[in-house]
Coordinates of C-alpha atoms in Angstrom, one line a residue:
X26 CA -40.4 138.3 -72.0
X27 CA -40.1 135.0 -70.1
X28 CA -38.7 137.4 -67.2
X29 CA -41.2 140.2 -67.2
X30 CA -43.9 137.4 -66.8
X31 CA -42.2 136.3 -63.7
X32 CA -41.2 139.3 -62.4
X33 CA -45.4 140.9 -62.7
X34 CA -46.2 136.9 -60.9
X35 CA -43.8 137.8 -58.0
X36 CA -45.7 141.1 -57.3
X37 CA -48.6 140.2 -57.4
X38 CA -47.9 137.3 -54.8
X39 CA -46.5 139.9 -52.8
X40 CA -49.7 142.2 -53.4
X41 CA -52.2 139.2 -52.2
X42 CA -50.1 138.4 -48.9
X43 CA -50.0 141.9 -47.8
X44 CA -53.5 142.2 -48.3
X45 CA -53.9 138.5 -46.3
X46 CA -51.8 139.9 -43.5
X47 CA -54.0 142.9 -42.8
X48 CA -57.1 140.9 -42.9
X49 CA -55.6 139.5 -40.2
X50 CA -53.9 142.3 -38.1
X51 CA -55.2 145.1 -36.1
X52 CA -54.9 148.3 -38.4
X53 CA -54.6 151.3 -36.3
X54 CA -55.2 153.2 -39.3
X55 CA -58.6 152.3 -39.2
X56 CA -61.0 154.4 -37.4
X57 CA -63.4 152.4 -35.0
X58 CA -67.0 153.0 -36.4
X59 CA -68.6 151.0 -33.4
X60 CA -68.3 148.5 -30.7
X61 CA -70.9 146.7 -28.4
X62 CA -70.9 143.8 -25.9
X63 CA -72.5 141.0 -25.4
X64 CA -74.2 142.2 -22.4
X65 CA -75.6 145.3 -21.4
X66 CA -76.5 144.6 -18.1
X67 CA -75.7 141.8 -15.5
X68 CA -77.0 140.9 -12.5
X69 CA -74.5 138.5 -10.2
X70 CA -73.4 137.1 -6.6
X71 CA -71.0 138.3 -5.1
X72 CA -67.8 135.6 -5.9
X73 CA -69.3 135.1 -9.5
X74 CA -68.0 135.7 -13.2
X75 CA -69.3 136.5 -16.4
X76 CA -67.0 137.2 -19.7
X77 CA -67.8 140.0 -21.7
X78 CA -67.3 140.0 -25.6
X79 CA -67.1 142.6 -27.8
X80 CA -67.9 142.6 -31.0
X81 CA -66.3 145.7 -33.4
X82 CA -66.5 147.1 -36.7
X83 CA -64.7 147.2 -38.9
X84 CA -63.5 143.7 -37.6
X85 CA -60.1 144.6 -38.8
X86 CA -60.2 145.9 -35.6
X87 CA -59.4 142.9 -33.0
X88 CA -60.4 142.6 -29.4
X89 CA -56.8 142.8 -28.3
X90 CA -57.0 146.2 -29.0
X91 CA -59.7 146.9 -26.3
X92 CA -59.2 148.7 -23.1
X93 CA -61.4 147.8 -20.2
X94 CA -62.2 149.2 -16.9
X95 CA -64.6 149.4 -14.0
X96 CA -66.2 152.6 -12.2
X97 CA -66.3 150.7 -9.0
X98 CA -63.8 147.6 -8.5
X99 CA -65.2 147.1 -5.3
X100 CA -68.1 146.3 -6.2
X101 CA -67.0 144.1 -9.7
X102 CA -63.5 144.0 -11.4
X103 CA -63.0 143.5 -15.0
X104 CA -59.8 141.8 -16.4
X105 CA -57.7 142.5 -19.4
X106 CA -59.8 139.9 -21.6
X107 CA -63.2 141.0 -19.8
X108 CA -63.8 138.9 -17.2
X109 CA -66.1 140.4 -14.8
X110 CA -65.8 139.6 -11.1
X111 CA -68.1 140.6 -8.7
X112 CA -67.1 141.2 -5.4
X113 CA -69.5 143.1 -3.1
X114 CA -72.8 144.0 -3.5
X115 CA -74.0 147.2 -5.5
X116 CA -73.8 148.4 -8.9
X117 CA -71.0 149.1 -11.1
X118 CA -70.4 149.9 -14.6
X119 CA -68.1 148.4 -16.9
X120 CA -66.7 150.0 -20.0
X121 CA -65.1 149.0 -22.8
X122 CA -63.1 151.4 -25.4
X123 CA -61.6 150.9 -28.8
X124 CA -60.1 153.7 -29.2
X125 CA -62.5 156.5 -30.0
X126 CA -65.4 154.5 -29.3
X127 CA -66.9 152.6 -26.1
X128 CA -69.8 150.5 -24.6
X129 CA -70.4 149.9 -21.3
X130 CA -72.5 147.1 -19.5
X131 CA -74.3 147.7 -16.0
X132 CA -73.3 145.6 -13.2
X133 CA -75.6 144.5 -10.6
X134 CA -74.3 142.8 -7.4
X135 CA -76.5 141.2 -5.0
X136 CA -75.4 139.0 -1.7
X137 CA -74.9 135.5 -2.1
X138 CA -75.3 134.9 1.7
X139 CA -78.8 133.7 3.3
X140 CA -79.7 134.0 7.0
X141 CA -81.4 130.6 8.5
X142 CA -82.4 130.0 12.1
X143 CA -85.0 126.7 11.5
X144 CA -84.2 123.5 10.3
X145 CA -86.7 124.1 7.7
X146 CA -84.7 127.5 6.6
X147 CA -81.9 125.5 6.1
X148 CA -83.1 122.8 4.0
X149 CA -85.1 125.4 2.1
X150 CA -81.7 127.1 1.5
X151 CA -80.2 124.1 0.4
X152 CA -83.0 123.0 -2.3
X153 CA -83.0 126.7 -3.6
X154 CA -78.7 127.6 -3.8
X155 CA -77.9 128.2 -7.3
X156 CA -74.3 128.9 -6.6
X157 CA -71.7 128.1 -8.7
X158 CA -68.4 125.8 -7.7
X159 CA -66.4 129.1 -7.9
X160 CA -68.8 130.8 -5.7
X161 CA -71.0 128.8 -4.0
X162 CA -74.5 129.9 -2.2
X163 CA -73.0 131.2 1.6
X164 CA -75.6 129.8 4.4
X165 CA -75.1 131.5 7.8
X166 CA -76.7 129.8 10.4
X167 CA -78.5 132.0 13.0
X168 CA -78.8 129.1 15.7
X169 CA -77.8 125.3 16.8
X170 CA -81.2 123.1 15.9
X171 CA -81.8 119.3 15.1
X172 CA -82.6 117.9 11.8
X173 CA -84.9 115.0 11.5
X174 CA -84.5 112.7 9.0
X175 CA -87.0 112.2 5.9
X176 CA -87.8 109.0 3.9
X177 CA -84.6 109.1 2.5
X178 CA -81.2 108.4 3.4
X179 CA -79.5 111.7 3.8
X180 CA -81.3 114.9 6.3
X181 CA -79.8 117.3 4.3
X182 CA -79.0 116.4 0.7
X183 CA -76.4 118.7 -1.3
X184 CA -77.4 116.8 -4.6
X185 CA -75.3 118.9 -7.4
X186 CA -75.1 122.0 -5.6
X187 CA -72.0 124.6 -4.5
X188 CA -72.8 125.5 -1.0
X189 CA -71.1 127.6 1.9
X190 CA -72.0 126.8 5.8
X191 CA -71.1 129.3 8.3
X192 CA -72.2 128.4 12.0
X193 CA -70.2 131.3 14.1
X194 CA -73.5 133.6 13.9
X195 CA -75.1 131.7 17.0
X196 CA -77.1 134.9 18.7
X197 CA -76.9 132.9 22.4
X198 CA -73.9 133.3 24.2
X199 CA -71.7 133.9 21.1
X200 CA -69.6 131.0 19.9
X201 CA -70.3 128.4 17.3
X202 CA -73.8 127.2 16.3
X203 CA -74.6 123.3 16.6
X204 CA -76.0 120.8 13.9
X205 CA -77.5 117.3 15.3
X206 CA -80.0 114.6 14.0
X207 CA -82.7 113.1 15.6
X208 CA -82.4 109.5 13.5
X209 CA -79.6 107.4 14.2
X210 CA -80.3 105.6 11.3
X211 CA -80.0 108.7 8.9
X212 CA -77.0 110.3 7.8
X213 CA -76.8 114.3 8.5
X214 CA -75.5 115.4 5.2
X215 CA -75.1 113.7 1.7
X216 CA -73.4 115.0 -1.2
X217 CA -74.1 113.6 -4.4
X218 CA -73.3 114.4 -8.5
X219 CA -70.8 116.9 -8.1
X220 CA -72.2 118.8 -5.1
X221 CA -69.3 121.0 -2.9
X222 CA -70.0 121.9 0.4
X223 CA -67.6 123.8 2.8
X224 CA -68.5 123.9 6.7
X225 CA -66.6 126.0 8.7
X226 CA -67.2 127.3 12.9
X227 CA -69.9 124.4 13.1
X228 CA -70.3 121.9 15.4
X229 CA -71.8 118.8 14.0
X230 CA -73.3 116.2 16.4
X231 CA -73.9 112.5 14.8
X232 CA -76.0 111.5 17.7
X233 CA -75.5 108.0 17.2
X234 CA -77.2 105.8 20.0
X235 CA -78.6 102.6 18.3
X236 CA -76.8 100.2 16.1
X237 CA -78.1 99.9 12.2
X238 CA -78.0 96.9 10.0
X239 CA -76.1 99.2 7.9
X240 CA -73.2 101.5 9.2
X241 CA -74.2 105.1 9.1
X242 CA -72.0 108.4 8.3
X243 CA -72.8 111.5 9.3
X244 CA -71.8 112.8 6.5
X245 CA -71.1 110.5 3.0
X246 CA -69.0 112.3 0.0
X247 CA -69.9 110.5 -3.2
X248 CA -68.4 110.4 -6.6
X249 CA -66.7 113.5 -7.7
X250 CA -68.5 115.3 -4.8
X251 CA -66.3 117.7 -2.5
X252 CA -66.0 118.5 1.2
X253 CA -64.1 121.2 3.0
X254 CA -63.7 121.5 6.6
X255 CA -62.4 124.6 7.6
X256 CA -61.7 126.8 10.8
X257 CA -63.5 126.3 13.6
X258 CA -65.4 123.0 12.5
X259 CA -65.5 120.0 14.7
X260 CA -67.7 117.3 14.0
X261 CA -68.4 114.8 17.1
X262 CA -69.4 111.3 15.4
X263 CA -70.2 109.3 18.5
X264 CA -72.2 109.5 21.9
X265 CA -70.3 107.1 23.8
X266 CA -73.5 103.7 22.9
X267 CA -71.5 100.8 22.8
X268 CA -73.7 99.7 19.8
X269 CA -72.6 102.9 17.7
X270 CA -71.7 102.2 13.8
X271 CA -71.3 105.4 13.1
X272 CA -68.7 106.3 10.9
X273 CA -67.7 110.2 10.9
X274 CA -67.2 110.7 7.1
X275 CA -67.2 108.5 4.1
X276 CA -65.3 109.7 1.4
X277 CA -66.6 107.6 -2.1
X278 CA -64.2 106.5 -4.9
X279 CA -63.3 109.7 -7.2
X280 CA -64.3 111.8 -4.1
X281 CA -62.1 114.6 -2.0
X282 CA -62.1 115.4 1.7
X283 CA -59.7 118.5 2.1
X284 CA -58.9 119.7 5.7
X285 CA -58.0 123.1 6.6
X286 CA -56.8 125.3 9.8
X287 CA -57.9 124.0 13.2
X288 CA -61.0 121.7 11.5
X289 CA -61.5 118.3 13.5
X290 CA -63.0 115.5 13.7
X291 CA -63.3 113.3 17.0
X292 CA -65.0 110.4 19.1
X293 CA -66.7 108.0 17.1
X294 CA -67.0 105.2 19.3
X295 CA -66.2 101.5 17.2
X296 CA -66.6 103.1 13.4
X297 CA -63.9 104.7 11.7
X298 CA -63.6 108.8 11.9
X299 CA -62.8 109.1 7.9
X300 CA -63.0 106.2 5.8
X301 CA -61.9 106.9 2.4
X302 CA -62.3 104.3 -0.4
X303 CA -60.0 103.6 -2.7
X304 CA -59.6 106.1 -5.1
X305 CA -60.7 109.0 -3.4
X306 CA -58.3 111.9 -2.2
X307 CA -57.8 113.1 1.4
X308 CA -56.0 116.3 1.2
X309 CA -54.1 117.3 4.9
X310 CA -53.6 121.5 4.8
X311 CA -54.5 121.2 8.5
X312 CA -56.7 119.8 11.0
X313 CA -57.1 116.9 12.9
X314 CA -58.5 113.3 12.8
X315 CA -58.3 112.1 16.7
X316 CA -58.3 109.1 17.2
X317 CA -61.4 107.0 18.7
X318 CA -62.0 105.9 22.3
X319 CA -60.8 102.3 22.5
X320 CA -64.7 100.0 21.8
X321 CA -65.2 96.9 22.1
X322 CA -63.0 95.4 19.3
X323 CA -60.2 97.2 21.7
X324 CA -58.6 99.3 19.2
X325 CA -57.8 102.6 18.3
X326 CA -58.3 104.3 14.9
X327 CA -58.9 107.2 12.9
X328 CA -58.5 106.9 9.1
X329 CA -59.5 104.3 7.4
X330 CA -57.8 103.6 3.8
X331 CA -59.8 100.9 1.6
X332 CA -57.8 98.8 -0.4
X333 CA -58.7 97.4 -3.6
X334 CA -56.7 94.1 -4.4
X335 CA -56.7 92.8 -8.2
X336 CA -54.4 90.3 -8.2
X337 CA -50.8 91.6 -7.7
X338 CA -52.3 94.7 -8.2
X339 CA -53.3 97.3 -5.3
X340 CA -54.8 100.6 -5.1
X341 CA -55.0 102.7 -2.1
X342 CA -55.5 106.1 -1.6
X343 CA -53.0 108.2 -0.9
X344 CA -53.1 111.1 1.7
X345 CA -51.4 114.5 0.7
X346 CA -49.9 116.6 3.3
X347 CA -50.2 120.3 2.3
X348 CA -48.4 122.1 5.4
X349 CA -47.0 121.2 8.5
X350 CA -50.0 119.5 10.7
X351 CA -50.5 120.4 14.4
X352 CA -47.7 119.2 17.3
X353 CA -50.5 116.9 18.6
X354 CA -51.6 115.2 15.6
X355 CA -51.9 111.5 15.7
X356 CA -53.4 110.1 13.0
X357 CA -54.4 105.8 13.4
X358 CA -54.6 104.4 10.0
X359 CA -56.7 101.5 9.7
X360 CA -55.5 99.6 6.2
X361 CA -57.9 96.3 6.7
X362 CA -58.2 95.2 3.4
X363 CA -54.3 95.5 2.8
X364 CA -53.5 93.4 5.6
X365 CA -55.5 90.8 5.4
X366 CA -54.4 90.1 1.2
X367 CA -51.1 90.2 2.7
X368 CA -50.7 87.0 1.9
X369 CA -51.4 87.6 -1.8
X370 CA -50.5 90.9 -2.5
X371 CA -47.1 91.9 -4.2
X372 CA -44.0 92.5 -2.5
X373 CA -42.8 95.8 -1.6
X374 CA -44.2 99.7 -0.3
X375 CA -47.1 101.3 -0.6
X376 CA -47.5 104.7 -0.5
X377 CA -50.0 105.8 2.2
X378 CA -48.9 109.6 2.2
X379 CA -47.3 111.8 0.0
X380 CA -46.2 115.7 0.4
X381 CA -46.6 118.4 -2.2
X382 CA -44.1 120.3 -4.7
X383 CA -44.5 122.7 -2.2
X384 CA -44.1 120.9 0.9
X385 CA -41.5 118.5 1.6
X386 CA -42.2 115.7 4.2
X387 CA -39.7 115.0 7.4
X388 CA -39.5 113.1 10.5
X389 CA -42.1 115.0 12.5
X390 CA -44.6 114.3 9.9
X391 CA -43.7 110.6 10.3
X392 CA -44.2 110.9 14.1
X393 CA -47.7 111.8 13.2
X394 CA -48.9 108.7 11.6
X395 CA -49.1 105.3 13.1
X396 CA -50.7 101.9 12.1
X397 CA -53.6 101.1 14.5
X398 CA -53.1 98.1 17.3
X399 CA -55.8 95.3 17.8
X400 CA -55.6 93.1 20.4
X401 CA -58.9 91.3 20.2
X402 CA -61.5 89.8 18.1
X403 CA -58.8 87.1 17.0
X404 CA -57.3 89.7 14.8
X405 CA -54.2 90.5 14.9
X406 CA -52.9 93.7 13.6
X407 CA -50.4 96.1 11.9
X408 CA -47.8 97.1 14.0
X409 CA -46.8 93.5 14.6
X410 CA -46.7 92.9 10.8
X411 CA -46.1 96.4 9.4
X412 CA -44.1 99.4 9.5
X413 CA -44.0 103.1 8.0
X414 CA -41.0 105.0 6.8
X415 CA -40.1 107.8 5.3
X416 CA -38.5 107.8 1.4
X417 CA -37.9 111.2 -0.3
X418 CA -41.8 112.9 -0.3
X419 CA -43.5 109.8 0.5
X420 CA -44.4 107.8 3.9
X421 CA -44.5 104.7 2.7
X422 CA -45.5 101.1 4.7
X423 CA -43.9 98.0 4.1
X424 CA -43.9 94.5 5.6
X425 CA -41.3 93.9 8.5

């Protein structure tokens, strides 16, 4: 009897986790009485996303088990978990089937890109872009103006936005259009809580010609913010005024600077072309950062890396080289606050720039950074006292 009873427990045990286990599988027995999505329609830009969810019943019947497609994938692509892409504008429709049954949601796919000739246009176009990080608002510029500075510190602000600049539309002559400020006490663009910005075939002018209490970028990259210079960008910091302060990018603690293709930066005349605090990120997949004309302080820089000294403890941000840099490149580094804690700071290397799992540093990347020279001023600098040398991935400086 004692048997029987355990025998009868054991089945039904085995009853109740069969009946568990289809609760949670897909039965294909079960016929699909209907299934709907989240969305019936979308409207996007071109470069968004949107996920689609669908929702079936029975529920037995999972989401793994639908099959998705588009009418139109160049217009908007779907992926195997719904993800809608848009690509291109126009309409397309996107259908989801469970096996006998389907829904489908209307895609609408408008142009992210907006045409500006003015100044005005293009700060208009800035204070409206609701882009997104993964596709940000595109902004081709129909002509080379002059922005004048308001009441506060940045012409154009890029304050949380995802934004695009495109200057090789210029309707004169071809070519790349021209950005410039009228105040040389302003900075051209600021980005600020989380904003991205990408310039590329623009010419930037700082148009420095008077010296400010406070030094001046013409463009500042704050916390989190990030900037891309692509192909065809130059940005010209510097008019040659012996009083000039102007520094040619400021990249803020927590911020990134990446550098693509032929992008450079040039000519400021006594600040630094990048200065990049502590804990921000310069990323090298290209471009240049030449050198300035030798000022009054008689030296020649181009990137400045802050140093923050805490006792025996020093931070300094570290430059990653993505691919192999141009022939000419000559990058000055300018590590002030390191050298003159010399004194206190612990013994050994610092890393100053580092390659990627995917690109190995060598000698002719070495050859392409050097430690700036001073000769005036009473200061006396870094090549004297310092030296760089490769180890493994790394270009590391140490004391000689």
């Amino acid at each position: 009897m004692k048997q029987l009873r355990i025998f009868f427990l054991c089945l039904m045990a085995a009853t109740l986790a069969t009946a568990c286990g289809d609760d949670n599988n897909d039965d294909n027995s079960v016929p699909v009485e209907s299934i709907t999505l989240n969305h019936e329609t979308l409207t996007l830009k071109s470069g968004a996303t949107e996920t689609l969810v669908p929702t079936i019943v029975p529920d037995r019947v999972t989401a793994e088990s639908v099959v998705w497609s588009s009418d139109k994938t160049s217009v908007a692509t779907v992926s195997k978990d719904g993800l809608v892409t848009a690509v291109a504008e126009g309409t397309a429709t996107i259908t989801a089937t469970a096996r006998e049954k389907s829904a489908t949601c209307l895609v609408t796919v408008s142009s992210n890109k907006t045409l500006v000739t003015t100044a005005a246009e293009l700060k208009t176009a800035i204070e409206t872009a609701d882009g997104t990080a993964d596709a940000p608002t595109q902004i081709i510029l129909g002509g080379s103006f002059e922005v004048a500075a308001d009441a506060e510190h940045f012409a154009l602000s890029i304050d949380g936005k995802h934004i695009a600049i495109d200057g090789g539309n210029n309707p004169i002559g071809g070519g790349n259009c021209t950005i410039s400020r009228t105040a040389s006490d302003k900075s051209l663009f600021g980005l600020t809580n989380g904003a991205s910005l990408k310039l590329t075939n623009l010419n930037i002018y700082g148009n420095a010609d008077a010296h400010s209490a406070d030094e001046v970028a013409c463009i500042f990259v704050r916390a989190s913010c990030k900037l891309t210079l692509g192909n065809g960008f130059e940005l010209y910091s510097g008019n040659g005024n012996d009083n000039d302060q102007l520094i040619g990018i400021s990249v803020g603690d927590n911020a990134t600077l990446i550098m693509e293709g032929d992008a450079e930066i040039s000519k400021s005349i006594k600040g630094q072309e990048v200065l990049v605090a502590p804990t921000g990120i310069l990323q090298l997949k290209g471009g240049k950062i030449k050198a300035r004309e030798e000022g009054m302080y008689g030296s020649e820089r181009s990137l400045c890396l802050q140093a923050a000294i805490n006792g025996n403890q020093v931070t300094i941000p570290t430059v990653t080289v993505e691919n192999e840099l141009p022939a000419d490149s000559d990058f000055k580094l300018d590590l002030y606050d390191y050298v003159l804690s010399r004194s206190t700071v612990r013994p050994g290397a610092e890393t100053v720039v580092k390659g990627t799992d995917s690109y190995t540093l060598t000698d002719s990347d070495l050859m392409k950074f050097h430690l700036m020279t001073n000769t005036t001023g009473g200061m006396t600098y870094y090549d004297s006292l310092f030296e760089l040398y490769l180890d493994g991935n790394a270009i590391k400086m140490r004391a000689k």
